[in-house]
mmCIF file of C-alpha atoms in Angstrom:
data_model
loop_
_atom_site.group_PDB
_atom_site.id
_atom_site.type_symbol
_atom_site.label_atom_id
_atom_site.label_comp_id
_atom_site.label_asym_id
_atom_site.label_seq_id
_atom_site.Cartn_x
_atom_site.Cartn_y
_atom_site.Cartn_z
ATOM 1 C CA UNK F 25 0.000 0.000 0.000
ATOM 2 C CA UNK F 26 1.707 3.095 -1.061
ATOM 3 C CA UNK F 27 -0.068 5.381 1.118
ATOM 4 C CA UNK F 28 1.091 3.365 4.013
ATOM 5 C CA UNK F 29 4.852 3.261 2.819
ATOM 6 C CA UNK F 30 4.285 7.223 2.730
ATOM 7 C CA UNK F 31 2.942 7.547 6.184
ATOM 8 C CA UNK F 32 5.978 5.158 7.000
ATOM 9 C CA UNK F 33 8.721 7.236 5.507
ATOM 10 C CA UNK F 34 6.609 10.468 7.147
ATOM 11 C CA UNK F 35 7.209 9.109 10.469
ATOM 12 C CA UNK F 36 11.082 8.397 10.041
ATOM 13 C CA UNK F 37 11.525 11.811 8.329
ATOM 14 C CA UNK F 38 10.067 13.511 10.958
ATOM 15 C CA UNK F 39 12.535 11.450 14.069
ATOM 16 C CA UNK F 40 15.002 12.286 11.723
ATOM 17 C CA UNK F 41 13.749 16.020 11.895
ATOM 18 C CA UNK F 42 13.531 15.565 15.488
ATOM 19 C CA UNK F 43 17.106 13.915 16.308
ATOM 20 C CA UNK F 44 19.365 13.460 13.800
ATOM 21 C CA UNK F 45 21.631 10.717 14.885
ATOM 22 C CA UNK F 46 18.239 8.367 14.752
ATOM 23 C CA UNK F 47 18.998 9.033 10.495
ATOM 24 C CA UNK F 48 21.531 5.628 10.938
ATOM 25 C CA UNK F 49 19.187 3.575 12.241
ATOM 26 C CA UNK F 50 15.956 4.002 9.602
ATOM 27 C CA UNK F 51 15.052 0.893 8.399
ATOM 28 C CA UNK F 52 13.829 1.017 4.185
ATOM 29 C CA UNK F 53 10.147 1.073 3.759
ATOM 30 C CA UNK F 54 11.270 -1.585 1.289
ATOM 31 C CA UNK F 55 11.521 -3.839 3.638
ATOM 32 C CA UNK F 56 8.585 -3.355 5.330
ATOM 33 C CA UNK F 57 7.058 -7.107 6.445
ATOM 34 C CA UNK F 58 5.148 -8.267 9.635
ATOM 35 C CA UNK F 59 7.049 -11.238 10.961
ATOM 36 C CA UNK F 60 5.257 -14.330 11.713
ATOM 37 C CA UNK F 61 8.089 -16.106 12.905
ATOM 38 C CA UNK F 62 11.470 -16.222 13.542
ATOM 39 C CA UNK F 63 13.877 -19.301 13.137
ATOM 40 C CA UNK F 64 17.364 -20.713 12.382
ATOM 41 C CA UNK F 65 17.771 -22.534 9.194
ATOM 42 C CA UNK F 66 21.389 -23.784 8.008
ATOM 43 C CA UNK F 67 21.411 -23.671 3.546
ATOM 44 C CA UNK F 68 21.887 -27.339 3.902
ATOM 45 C CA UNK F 69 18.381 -27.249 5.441
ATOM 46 C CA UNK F 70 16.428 -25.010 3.392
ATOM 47 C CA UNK F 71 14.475 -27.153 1.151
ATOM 48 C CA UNK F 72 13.131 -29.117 4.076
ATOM 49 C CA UNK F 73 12.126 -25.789 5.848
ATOM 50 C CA UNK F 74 10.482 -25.058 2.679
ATOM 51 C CA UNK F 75 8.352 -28.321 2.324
ATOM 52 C CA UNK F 76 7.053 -27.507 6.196
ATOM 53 C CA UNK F 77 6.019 -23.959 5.445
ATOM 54 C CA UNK F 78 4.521 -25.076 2.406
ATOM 55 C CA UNK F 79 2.469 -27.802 4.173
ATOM 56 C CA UNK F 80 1.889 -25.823 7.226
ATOM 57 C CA UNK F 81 0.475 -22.778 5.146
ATOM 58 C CA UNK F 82 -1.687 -24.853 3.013
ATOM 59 C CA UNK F 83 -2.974 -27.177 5.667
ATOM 60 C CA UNK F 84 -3.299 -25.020 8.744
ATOM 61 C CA UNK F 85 -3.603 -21.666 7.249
ATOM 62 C CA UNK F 86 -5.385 -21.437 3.785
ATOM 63 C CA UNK F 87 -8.919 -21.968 3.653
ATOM 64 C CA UNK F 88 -8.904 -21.955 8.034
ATOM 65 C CA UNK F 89 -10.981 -18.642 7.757
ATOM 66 C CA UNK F 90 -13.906 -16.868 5.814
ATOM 67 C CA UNK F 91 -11.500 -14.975 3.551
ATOM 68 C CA UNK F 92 -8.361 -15.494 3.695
ATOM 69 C CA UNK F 93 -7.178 -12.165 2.501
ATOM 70 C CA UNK F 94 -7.576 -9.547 5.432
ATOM 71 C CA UNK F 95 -6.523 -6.626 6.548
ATOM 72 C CA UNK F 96 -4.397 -5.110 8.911
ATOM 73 C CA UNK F 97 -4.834 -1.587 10.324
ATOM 74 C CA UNK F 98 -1.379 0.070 11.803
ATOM 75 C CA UNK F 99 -2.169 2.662 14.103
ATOM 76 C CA UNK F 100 0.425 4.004 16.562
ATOM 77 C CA UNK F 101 4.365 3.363 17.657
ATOM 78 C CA UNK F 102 5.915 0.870 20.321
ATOM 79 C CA UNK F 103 9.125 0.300 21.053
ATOM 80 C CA UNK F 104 10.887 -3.113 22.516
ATOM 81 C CA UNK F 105 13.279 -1.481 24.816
ATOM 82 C CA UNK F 106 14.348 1.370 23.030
ATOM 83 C CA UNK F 107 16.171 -1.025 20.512
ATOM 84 C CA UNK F 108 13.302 -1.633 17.949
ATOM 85 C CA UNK F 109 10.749 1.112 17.003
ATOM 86 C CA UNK F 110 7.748 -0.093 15.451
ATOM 87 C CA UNK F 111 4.208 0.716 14.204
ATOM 88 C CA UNK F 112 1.578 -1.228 15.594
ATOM 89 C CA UNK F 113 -1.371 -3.531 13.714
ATOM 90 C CA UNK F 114 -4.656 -2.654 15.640
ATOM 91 C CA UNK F 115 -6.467 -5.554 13.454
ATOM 92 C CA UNK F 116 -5.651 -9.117 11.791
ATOM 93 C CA UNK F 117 -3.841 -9.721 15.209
ATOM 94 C CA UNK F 118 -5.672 -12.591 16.376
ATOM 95 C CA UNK F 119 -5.296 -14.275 12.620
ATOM 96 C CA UNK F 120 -1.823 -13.177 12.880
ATOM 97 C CA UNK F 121 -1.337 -15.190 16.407
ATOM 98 C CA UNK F 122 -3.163 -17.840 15.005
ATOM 99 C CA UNK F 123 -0.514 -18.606 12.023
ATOM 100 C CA UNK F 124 2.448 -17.646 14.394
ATOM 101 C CA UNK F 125 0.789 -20.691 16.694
ATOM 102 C CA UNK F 126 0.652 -22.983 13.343
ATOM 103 C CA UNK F 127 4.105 -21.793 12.172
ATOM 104 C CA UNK F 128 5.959 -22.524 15.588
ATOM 105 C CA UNK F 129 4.377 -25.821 16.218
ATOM 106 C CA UNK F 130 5.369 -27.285 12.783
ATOM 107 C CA UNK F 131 8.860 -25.927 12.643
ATOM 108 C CA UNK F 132 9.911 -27.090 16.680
ATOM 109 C CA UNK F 133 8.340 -29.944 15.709
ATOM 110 C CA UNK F 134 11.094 -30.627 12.999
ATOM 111 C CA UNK F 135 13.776 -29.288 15.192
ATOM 112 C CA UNK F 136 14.257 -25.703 14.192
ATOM 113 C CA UNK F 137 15.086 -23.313 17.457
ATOM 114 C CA UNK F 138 12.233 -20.661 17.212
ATOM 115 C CA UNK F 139 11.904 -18.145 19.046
ATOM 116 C CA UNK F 140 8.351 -18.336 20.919
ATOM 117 C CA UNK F 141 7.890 -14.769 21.503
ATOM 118 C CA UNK F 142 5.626 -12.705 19.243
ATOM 119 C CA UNK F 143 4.150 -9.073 18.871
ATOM 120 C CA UNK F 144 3.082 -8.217 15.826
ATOM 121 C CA UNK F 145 4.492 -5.253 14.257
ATOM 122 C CA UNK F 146 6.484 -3.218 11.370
ATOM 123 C CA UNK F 147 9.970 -1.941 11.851
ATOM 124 C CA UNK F 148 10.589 1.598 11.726
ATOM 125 C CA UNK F 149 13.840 2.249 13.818
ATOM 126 C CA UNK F 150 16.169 -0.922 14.719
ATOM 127 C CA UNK F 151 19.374 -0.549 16.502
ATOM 128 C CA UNK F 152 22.385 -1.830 14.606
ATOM 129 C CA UNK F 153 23.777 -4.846 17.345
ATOM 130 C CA UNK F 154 27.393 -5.069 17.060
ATOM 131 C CA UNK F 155 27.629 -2.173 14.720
ATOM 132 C CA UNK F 156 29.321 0.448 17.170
ATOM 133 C CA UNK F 157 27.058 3.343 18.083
ATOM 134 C CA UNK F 158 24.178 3.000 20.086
ATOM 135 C CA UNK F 159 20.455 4.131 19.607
ATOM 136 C CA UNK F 160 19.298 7.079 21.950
ATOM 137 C CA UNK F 161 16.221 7.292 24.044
ATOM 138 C CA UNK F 162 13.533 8.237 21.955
ATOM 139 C CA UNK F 163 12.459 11.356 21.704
ATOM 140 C CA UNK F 164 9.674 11.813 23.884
ATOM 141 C CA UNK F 165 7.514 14.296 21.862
ATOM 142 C CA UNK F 166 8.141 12.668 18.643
ATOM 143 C CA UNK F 167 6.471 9.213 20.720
ATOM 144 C CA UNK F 168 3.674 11.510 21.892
ATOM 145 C CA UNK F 169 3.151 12.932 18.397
ATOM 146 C CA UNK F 170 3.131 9.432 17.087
ATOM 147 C CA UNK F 171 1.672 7.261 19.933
ATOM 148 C CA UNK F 172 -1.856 7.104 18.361
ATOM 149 C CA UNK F 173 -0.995 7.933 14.646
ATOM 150 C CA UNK F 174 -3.196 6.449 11.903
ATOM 151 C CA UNK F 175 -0.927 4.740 9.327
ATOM 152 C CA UNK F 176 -2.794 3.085 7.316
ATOM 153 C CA UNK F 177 -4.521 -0.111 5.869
ATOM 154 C CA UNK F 178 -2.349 -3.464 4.147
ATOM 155 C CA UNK F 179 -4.234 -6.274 2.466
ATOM 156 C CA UNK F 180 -2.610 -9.268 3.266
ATOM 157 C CA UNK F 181 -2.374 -11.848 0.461
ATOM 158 C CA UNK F 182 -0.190 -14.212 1.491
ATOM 159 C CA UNK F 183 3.093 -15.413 3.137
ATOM 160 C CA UNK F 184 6.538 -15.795 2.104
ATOM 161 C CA UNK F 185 9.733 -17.223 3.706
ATOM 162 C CA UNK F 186 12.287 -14.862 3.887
ATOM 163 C CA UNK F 187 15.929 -15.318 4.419
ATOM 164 C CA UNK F 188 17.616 -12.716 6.837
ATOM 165 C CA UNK F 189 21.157 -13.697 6.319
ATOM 166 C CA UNK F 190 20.946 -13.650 2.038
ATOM 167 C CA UNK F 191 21.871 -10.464 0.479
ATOM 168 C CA UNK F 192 18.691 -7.711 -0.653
ATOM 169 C CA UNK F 193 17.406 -8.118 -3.898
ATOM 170 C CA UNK F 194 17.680 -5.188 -6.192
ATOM 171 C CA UNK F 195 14.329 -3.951 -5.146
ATOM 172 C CA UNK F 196 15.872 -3.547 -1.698
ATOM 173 C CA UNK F 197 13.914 -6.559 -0.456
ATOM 174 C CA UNK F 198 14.666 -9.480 1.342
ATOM 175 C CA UNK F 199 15.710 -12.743 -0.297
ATOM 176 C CA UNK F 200 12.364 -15.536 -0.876
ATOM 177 C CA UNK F 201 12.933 -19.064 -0.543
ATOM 178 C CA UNK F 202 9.173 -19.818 -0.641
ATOM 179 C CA UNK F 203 5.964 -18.415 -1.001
ATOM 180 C CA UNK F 204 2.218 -19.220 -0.772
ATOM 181 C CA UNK F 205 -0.326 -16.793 -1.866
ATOM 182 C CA UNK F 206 -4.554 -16.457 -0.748
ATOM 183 C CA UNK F 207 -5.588 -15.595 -3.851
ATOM 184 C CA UNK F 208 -5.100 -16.921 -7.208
ATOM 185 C CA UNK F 209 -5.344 -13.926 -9.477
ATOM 186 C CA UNK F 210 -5.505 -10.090 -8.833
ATOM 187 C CA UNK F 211 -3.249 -7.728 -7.403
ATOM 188 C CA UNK F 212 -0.723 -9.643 -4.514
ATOM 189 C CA UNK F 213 0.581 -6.826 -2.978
ATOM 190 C CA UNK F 214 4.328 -6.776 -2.822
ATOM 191 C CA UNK F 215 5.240 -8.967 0.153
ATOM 192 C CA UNK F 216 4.077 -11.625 2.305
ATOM 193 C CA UNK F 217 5.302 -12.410 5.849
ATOM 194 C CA UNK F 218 7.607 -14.941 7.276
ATOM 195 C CA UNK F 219 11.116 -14.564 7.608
ATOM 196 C CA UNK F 220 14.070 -17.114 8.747
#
């Protein structure tokens, strides 16, 4: 959704605006994803993490609800400890729980260390770990100027299985290793959600 990416960007430009040295730690717009879950995957092991999202997606996720397109509505910014800024989804959470809960069983299950926590959200601001410089405290009237902000609407269309560790694309993106869409014609959207 363009608009949202917009109202994204707006937000950055204007902590930016507000304290400079937060410029470093911007993360693209073009990366923009909601993570569904995160895991540890070695290349060696790839195709078999593919064949369990596949199966997981298809068989727990697909065809679970009404519609399985929805939508999620970002309004307002959280932080995780200063370290992470995010906006936050004020719909689609409980359907978003609901595939994390799918997602984690099937890939312990095969032995893959997950990590059980989950909030759903969209990166704005990430501190660099092991980079050097830390992130500052957040400005406090840029999180009061922002703490109820409408962002926006995203149709979600489907899920993909992103690699963390592969370079970007040339879009800016990160790298696919699978993919499984709700719909079978029409306009996907750009990105799914579920990264490795």
């Amino acid at each position: 959704n363009p608009s949202l990416l917009h109202a994204m960007e707006s937000a950055q430009h204007n902590l930016v605006k507000t304290d400079p040295s937060f410029a470093e730690f911007l993360v693209s717009v073009k990366k923009a994803h909601i993570t569904l879950l995160v895991f540890r995957v070695e290349e060696e092991e790839m195709e078999n993490a593919r064949i369990i999202f596949d199966t997981v997606v298809k068989e727990k996720i697909v065809n679970n609800f009404n519609e399985d397109v929805f939508d999620v509505q970002f309004e307002g910014v959280g932080a995780f400890e200063d370290q992470i800024v995010f906006m936050k989804p004020i719909s689609g959470v409980e359907r978003m729980k609901y595939m994390n809960q799918e997602l984690l069983k099937a890939f312990s299950a095969a032995g893959y260390k997950c990590d059980p926590m989950f909030t759903p959200h969209v990166t704005l601001v990430k501190h660099k770990f092991g980079k050097g410089k830390e992130m500052g405290k957040l400005p406090s009237d840029w999180l009061k100027k922002f703490e109820n902000k409408y962002f926006g609407i995203q149709k979600i269309c489907g899920i993909e299985l992103l690699s963390m560790s592969k370079p970007l694309t040339e879009k800016g993106y990160y790298s696919c290793k699978g993919e499984v869409w709700f719909i079978e014609n029409g306009d996907k959207g750009d990105h799914g959600e579920v990264m490795e």
